[in-house]
Coordinates of C-alpha atoms and ligand atoms in Angstrom, one line a residue:
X1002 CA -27.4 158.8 116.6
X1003 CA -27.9 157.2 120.0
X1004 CA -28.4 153.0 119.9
X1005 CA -31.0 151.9 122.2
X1006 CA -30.6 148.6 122.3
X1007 CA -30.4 145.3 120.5
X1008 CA -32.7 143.2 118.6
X1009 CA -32.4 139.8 116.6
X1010 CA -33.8 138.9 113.7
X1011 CA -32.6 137.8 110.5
X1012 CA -29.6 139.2 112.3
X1013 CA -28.1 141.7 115.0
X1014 CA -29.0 145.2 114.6
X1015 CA -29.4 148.4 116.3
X1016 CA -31.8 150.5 117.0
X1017 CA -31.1 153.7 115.2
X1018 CA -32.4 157.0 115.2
X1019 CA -31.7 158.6 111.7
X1020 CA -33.5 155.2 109.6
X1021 CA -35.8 154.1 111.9
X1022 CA -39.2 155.9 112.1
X1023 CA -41.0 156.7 115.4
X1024 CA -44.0 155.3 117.5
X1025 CA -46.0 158.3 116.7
X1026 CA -45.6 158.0 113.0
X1027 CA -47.2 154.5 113.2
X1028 CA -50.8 154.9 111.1
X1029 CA -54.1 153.9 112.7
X1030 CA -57.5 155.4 113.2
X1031 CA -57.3 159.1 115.1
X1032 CA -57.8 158.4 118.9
X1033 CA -60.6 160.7 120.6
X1034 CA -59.6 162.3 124.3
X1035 CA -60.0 159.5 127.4
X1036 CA -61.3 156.8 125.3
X1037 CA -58.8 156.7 122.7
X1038 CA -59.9 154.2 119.8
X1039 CA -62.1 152.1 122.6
X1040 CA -65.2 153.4 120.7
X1041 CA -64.5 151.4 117.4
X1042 CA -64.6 148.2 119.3
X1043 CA -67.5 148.6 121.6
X1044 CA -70.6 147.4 121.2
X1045 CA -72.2 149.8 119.3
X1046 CA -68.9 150.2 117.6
X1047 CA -68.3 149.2 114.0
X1048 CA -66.1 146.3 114.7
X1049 CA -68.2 144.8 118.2
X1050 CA -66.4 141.6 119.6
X1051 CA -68.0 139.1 117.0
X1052 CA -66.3 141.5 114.5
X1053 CA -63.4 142.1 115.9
X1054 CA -61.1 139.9 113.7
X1055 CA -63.2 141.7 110.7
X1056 CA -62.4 144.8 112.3
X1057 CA -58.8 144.0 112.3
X1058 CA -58.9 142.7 108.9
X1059 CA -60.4 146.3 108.1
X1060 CA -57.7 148.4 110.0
X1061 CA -55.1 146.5 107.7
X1062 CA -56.7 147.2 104.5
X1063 CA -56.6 150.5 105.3
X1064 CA -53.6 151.2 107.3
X1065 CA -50.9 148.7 106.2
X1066 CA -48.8 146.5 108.1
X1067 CA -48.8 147.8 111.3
X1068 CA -51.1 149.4 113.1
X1069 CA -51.5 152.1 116.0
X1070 CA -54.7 151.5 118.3
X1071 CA -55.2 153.2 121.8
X1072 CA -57.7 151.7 123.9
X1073 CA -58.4 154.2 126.6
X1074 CA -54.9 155.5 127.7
X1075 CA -53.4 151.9 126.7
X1076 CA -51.2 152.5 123.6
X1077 CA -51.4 149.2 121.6
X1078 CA -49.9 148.2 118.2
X1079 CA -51.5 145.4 116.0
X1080 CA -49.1 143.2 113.6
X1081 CA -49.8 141.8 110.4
X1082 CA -46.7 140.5 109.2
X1083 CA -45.1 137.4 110.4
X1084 CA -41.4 139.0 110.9
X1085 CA -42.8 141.4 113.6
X1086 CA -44.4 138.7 115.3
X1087 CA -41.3 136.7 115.7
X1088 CA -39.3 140.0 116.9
X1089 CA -42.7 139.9 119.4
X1090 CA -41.7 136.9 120.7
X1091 CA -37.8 137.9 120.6
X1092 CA -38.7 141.2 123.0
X1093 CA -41.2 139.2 125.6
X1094 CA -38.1 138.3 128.1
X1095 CA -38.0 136.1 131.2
X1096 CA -41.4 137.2 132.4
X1097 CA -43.6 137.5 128.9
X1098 CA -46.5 139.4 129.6
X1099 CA -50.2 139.3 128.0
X1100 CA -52.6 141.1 129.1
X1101 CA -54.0 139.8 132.5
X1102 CA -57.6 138.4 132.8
X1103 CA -58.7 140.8 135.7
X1104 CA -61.7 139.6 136.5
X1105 CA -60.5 135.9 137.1
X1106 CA -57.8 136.7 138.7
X1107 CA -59.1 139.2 141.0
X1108 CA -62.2 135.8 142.5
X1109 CA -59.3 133.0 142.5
X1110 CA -57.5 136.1 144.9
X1111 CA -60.1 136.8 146.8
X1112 CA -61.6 133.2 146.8
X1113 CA -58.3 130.8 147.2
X1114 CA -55.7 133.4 148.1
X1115 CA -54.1 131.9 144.7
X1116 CA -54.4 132.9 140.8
X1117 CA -52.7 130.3 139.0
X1118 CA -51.0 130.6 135.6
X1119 CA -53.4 132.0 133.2
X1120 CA -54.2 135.6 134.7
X1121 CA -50.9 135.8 135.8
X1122 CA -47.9 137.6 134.8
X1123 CA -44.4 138.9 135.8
X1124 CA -42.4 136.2 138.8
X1125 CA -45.3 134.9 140.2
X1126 CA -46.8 133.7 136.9
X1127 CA -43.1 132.2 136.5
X1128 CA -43.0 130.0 139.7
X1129 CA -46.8 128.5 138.9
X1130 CA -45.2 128.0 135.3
X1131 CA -42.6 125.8 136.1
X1132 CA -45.0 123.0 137.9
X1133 CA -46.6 122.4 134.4
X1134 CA -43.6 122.3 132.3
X1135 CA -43.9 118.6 132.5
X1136 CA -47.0 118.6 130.2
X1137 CA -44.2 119.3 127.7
X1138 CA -41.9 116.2 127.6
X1139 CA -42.7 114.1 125.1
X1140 CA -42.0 111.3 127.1
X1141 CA -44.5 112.0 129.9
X1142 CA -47.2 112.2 127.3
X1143 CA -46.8 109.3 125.5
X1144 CA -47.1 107.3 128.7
X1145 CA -51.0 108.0 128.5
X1146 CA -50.9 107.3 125.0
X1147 CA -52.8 103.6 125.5
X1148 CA -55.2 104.9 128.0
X1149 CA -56.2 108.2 125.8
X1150 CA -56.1 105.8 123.1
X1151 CA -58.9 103.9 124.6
X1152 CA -60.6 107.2 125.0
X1153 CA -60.7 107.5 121.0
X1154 CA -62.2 104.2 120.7
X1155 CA -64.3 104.2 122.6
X1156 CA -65.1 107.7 120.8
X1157 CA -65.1 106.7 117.5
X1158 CA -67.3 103.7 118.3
X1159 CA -70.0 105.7 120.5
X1160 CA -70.7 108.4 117.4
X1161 CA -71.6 105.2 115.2
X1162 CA -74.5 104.7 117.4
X1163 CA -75.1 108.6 117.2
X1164 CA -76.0 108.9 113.7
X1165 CA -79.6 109.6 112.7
X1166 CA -81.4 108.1 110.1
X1167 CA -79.7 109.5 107.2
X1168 CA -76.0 108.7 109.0
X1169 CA -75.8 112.4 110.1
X1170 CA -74.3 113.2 113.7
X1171 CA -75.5 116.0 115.5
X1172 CA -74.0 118.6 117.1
X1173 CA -71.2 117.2 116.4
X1174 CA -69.0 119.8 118.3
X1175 CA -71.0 118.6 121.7
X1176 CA -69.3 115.1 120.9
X1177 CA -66.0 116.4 120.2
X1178 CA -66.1 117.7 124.0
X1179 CA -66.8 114.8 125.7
X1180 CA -63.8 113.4 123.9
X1181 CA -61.4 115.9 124.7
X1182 CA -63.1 116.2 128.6
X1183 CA -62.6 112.1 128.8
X1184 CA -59.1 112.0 127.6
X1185 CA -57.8 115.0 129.7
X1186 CA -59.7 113.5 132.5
X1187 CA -57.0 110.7 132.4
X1188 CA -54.2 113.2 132.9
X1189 CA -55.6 115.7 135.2
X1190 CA -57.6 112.8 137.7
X1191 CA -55.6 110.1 136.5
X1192 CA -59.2 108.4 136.1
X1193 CA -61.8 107.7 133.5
X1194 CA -64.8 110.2 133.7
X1195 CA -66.9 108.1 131.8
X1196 CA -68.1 110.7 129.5
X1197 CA -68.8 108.6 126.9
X1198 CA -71.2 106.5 128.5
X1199 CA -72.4 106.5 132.3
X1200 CA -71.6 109.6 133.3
X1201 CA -73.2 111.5 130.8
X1202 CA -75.1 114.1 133.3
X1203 CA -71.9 114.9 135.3
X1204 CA -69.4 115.6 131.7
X1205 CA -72.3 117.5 129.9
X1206 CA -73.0 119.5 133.3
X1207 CA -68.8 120.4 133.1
X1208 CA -69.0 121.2 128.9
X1209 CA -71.5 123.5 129.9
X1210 CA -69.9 125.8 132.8
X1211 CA -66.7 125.8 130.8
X1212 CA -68.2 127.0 127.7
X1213 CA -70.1 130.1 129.7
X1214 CA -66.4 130.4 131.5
X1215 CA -64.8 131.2 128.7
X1216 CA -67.7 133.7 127.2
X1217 CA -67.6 135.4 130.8
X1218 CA -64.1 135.5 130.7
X1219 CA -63.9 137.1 127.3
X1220 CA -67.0 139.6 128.2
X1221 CA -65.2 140.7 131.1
X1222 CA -61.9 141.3 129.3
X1223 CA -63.1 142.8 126.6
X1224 CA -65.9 145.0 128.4
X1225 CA -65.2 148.1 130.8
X1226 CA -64.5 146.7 134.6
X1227 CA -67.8 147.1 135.5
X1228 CA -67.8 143.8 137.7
X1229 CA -65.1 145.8 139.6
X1230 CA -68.7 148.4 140.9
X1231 CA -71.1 145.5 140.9
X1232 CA -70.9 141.5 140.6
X1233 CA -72.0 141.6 137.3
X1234 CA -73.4 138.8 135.5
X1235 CA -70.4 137.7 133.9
X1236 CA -68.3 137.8 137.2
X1237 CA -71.0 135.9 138.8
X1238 CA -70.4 132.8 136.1
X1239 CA -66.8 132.8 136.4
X1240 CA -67.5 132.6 140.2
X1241 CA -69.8 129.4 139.8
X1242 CA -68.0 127.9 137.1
X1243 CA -64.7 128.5 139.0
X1244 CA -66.3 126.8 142.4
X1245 CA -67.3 123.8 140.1
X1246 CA -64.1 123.0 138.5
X1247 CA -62.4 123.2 142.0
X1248 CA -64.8 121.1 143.5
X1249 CA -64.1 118.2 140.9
X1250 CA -60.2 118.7 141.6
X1251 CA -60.6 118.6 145.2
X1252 CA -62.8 115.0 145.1
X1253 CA -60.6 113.5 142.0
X1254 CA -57.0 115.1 143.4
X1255 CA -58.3 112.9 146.9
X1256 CA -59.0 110.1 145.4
X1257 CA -55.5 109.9 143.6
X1258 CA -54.2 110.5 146.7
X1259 CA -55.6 107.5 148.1
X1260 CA -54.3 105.6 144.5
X1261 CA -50.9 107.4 145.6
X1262 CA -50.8 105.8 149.0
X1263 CA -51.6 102.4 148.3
X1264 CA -49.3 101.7 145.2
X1265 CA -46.5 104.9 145.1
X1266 CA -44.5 103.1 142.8
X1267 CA -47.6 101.9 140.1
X1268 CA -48.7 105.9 140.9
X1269 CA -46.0 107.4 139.5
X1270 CA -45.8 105.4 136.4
X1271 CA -49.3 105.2 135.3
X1272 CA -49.6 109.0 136.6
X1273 CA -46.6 111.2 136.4
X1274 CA -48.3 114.2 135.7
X1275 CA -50.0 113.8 138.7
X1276 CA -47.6 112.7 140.7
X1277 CA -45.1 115.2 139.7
X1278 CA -47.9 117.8 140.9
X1279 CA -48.9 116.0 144.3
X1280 CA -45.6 115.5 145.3
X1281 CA -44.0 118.9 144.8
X1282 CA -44.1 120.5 148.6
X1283 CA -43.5 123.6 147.4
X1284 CA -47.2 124.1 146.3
X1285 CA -50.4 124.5 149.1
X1286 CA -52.8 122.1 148.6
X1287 CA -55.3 125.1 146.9
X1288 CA -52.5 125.4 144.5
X1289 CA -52.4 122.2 143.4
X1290 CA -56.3 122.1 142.9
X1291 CA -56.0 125.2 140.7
X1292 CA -53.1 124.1 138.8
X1293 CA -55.0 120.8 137.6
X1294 CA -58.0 122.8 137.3
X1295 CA -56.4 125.2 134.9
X1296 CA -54.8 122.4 133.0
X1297 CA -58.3 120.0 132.7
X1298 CA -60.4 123.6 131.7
X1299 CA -57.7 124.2 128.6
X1300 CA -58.1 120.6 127.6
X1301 CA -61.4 120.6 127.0
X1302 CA -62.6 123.8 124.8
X1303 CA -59.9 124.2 121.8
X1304 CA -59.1 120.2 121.4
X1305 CA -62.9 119.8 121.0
X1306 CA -63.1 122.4 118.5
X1307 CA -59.8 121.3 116.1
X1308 CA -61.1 117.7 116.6
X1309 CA -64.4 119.0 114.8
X1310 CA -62.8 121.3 112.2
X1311 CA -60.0 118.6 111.2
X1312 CA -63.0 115.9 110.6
X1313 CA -64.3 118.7 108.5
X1314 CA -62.0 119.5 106.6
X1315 CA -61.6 116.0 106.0
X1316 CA -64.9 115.2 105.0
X1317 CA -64.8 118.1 102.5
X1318 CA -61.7 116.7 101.0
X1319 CA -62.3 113.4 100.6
X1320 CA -59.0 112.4 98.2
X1321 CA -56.9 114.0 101.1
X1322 CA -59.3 111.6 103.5
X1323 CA -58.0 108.4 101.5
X1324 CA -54.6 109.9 101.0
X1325 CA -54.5 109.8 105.0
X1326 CA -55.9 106.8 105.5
X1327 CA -53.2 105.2 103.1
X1328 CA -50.3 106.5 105.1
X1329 CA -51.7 105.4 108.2
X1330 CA -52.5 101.6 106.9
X1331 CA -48.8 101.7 105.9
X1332 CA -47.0 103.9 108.4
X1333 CA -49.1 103.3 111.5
X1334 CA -49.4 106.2 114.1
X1335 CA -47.3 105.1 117.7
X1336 CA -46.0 107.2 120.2
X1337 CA -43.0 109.8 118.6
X1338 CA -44.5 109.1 115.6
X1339 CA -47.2 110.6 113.2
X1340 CA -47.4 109.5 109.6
X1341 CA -46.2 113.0 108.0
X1342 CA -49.6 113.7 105.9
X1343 CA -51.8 113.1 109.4
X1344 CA -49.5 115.8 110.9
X1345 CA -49.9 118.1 107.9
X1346 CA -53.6 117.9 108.0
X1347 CA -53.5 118.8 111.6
X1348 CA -51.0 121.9 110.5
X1349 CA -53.4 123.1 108.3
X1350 CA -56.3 122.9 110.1
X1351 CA -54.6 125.2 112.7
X1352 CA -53.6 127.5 109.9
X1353 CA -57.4 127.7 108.7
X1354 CA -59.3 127.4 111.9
X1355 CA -57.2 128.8 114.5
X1356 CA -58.8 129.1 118.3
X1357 CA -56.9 131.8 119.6
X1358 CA -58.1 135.6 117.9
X1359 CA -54.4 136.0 117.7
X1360 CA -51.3 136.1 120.2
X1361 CA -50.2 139.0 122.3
X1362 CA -47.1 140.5 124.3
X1363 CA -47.1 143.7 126.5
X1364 CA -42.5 143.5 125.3
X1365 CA -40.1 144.3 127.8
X1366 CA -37.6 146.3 125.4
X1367 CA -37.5 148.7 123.1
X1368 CA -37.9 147.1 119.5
X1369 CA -38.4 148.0 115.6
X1370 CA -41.5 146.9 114.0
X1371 CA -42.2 147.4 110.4
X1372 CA -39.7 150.2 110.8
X1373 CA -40.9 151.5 113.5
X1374 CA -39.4 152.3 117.0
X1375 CA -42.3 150.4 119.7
X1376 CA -41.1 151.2 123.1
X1377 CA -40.6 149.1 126.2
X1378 CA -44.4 148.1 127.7
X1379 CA -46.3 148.1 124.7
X1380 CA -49.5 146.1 123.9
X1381 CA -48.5 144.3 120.7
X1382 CA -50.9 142.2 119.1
X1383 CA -49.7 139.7 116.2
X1384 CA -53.1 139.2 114.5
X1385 CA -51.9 135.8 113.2
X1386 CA -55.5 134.4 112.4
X1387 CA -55.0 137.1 109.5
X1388 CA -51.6 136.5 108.8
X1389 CA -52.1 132.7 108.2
X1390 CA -54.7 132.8 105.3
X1391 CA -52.3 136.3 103.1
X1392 CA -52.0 134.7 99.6
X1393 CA -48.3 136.5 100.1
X1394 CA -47.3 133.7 102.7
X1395 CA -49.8 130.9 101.8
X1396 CA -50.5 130.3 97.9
X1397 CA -54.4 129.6 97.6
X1398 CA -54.7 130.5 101.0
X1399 CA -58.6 129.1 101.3
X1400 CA -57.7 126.1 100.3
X1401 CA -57.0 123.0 102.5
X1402 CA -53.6 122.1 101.3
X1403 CA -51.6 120.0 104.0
X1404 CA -49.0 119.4 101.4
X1405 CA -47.7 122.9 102.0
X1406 CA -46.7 121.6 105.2
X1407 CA -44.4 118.5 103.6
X1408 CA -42.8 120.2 100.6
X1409 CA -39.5 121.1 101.8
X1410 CA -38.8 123.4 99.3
X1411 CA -41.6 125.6 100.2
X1412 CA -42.6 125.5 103.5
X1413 CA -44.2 128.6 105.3
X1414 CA -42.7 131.1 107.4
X1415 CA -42.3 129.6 110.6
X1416 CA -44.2 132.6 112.5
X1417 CA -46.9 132.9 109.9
X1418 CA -49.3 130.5 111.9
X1419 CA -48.6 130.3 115.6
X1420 CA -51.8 128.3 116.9
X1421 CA -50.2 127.6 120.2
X1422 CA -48.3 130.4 121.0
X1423 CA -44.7 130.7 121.2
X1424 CA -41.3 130.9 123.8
X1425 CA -41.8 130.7 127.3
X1426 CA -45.4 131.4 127.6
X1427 CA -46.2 128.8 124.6
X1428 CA -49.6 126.8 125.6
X1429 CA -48.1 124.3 127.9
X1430 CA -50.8 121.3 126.7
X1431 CA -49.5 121.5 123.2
X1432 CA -48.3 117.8 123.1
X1433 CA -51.5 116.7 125.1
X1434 CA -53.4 118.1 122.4
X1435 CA -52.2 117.0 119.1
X1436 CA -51.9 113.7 120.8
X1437 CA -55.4 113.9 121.4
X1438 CA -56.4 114.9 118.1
X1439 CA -54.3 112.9 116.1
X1440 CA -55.6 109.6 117.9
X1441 CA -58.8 110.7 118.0
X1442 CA -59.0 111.9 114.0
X1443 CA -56.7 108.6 113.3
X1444 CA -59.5 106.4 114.9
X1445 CA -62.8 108.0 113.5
X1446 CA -60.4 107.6 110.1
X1447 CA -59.9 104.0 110.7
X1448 CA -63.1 103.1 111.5
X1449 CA -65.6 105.1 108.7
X1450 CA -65.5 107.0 105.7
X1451 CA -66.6 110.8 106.9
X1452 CA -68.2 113.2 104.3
X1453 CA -69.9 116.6 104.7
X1454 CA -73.2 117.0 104.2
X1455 CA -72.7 120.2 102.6
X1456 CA -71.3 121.4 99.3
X1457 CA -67.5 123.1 99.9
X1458 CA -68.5 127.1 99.9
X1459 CA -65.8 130.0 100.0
X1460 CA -68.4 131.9 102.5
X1461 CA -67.4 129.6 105.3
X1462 CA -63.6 130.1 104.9
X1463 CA -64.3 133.9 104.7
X1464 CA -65.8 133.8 108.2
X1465 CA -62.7 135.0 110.4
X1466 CA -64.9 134.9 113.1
X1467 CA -63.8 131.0 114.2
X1468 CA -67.4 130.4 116.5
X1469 CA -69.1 131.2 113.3
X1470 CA -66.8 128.5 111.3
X1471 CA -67.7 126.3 114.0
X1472 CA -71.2 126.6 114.1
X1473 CA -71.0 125.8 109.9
X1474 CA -69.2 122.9 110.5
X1475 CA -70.8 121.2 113.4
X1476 CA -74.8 121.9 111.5
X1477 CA -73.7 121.6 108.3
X1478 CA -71.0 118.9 108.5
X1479 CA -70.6 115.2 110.0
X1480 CA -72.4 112.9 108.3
X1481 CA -70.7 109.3 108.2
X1482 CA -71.0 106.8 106.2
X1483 CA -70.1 103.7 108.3
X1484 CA -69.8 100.7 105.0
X1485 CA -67.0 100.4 107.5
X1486 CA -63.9 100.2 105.7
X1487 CA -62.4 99.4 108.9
X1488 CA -60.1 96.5 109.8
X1489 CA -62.6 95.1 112.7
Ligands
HEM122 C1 -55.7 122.4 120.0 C2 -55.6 122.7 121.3 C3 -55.0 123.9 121.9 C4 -54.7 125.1 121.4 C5 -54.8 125.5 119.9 C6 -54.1 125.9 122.4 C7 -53.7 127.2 122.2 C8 -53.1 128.0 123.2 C9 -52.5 129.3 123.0 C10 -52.5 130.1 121.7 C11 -52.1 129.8 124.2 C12 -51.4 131.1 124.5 C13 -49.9 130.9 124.2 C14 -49.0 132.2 124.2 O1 -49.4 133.2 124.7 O2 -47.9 132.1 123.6 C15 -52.4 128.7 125.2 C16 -52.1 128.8 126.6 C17 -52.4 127.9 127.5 N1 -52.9 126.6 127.2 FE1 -53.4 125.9 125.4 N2 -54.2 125.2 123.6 C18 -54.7 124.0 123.3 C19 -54.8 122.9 124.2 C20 -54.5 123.0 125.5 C21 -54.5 121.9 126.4 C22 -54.9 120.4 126.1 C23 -54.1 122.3 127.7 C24 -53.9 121.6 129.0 C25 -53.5 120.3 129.0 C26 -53.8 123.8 127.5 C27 -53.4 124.6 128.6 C28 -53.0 125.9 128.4 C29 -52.6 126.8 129.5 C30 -52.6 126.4 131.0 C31 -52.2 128.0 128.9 C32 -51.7 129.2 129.6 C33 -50.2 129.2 129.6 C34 -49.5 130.4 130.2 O3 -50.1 131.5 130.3 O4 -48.3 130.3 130.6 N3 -54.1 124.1 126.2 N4 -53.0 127.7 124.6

């Protein structure tokens, strides 16, 4: 019996030999020579990348709780129980790894001799990490909270005007975006885009490239490396797109300079984020363009979609609506402080509609999964999407229930919904966003009565593909009914 090394969870145990069972007795679908498994999931595969979370779901019906995949020569492991996924996050060291976005990476390289934090991994994705960590303190954050607060007024009031004749918004996902790309505007430029109202062109010209970023991202992670024969069309967007987003930080980062110089002392207090960024000499110029530009593009996408899906799931529930808007007549939301059921309701929409397809580690030890000895390097996949709607870890799981997030006496398994990530490499604008959303949902709450235009139906929950959730909700959903109830 020869101990390996040490893992935690539920306690300190070691990795033996005679009970544990090995790698190669994990189950999964029989890998073919060279390609492995990378058939399954290509697109004339039976779970193509709309389907993959379908295909997962598939896999884990018929294989159990943890699965064996090899995609090409790359050995990967997918997880589908909520203890693994916390001994994930246990085994991801110093350095945790994901898989790297090649493509990206490989233009900013090239293009500004820099690659930022997102494609990054290992020491140098460490040292780009630490200049963000400030996104984190609460403190920071709440320091925009009257200016982002503005931003959901102005929000709220500007979709009143949007409604058609029967009081429906369209599109409303479109709208969402704006919201989000106005409020993180007032972090990242420390400046007012006008989104909402001038400068319509300029914001809906910026939704745009980062929504075809993001599919060209995906299309080139997912996809063979072709762009690495040819600039292929997908490397060709994140090219553009990439060159846009820099421009805008180079103009906006200039003008805050010039705020910077005139008024240091007003700077840093109205700005810190800012000024924690443009005052650090340990970062090149490029570097700081890239770092606000990484932190402005994942403001914009997923705060826009969980505004939608929480005014959704809102309008669909209307007694949990009026319960909400109770709490926050008599609680009041302020800075460090949510009334508990407006939290919740932003808990379980996560649960229900998360953005991420799930959250990944290559680990750095040896560790037991399900039983099973996964070794140092491994791809391992918590398919947590899945994980947070099992009927074994969330009763009803279909159903919107943001009491399950109050009830002390039953609350969930902290790793069974992760919709931010977790440890060191946790998503960094976490506080931005839920500040974001809760002002934002808090304000359209205050201000109208929201209701769905469609009937609740169990086919949209059984979507796990969330762009097709999405696409329901934003067609389907936002009608409002504006007998203000509202305080004006
Ligand atoms: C509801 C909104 C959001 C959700 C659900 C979300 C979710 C996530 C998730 C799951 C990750 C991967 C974490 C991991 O691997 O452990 C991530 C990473 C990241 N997010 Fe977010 N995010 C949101 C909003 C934001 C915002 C507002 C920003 C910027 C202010 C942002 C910036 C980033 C960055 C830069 C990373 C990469 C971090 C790294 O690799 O070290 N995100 N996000």
């Amino acid at each position: 019996m020869r101990p390996l090394g040490l893992f935690r969870h539920g306690g300190l145990c070691r990795i033996n030999y005679c009970t544990h069972k090995a790698y190669e007795e994990i189950p999964g679908p029989h890998p073919l020579p060279l390609v492995g498994n990378a058939l399954l999931f290509s697109p004339l595969g039976l779970y193509n990348i709309p389907r993959l979370l379908d295909g997962f779901a598939d896999l884990h019906r018929r294989y159990g709780e943890i699965v064996k995949l090899k995609m090409g020569n790359t050995p990967s492991v997918l997880l589908f129980n909520p203890n693994d996924i916390q001994a994930m996050f246990d085994h991801e060291g110093k350095f945790p790894q994901r898989p790297t976005f090649d493509a990206l990476k490989d233009y900013r390289k090239r293009k500004y001799q820099t690659v930022g934090i997102v494609p990054d991994n290992g020491e140098e994705w460490y040292k780009m990490r630490q200049n963000v960590q400030i996104l984190l303190k609460l403190k920071t954050v709440h320091s925009y909270w009257n200016r982002q607060q503005a931003v959901a007024e102005e929000f709220s009031a500007s979709l009143l005007s949007k409604t058609n004749a029967n009081g429906i918004i369209k599109d409303f996902v479109q709208h969402a975006f704006q919201y989000s790309l106005e409020a993180i505007g007032v972090i990242c430029y420390g400046k007012r885009l006008n989104c909402l109202s001038a400068n319509l062109q300029e914001c809906d010209a910026i939704v745009k490239a980062n929504i075809q970023f993001l599919k060209a991202l995906g299309e080139t992670f997912h996809q063979p490396p072709w762009w690495k024969l040819w600039r292929t069309k997908a490397y060709k967007i994140i090219e553009s797109t990439q060159d846009l987003m820099m421009t805008n930080a180079i103009k906006y980062l200039e003008e805050a300079r010039q705020k910077f110089k005139q008024n240091p002392a007003v700077f840093l207090e109205e700005d810190p984020i800012l000024c924690h960024l443009l005052e650090n000499d340990n970062l090149s110029a490029t570097e700081k363009n890239l770092l606000v530009t990484e932190i402005f593009q994942g403001g914009i996408d997923a705060t826009g979609t969980v505004v939608t899906m929480m005014l959704y799931e809102l309008a669909r529930n209307l007694p949990i609506q009026a319960a909400v808007y109770d709490d926050l007549i008599e609680k009041k939301l302020r800075p460090g402080y949510a009334p508990p059921l407006l939290r919740a309701c932003l808990k379980e929409t996560l649960r229900l509609h998360p953005t991420a397809g799930g959250t990944s580690r290559i680990i750095n030890s040896d560790a037991i999964l399900s039983g099973y000895r996964v070794p140092k390097g491994t791809l391992v996949v918590g398919v947590t999407p899945i994980i947070s709607r099992m009927e074994r870890y969330f009763s009803n799981p279909l159903q919107f229930n943001p009491w399950r997030f109050i009830d002390k006496k039953e609350l969930p398994h902290p790793y069974a919904s992760v919709p931010f990530g977790h440890g060191a490499r946790m998503c960094p604008g976490r506080r931005i966003a839920e500040q974001e959303i809760l002002l934002c949902v808090a304000e359209g709450e205050r201000i109208a009565e929201i209701t769905s235009v469609s009937q609740p139906s169990q086919k949209f929950y059984q979507h796990l593909n969330m762009q097709a959730r999405l696409e329901l909700a934003t067609s389907a959903l936002l009608a409002i009914i504006t007998t203000l109830i509202s305080t004006h």
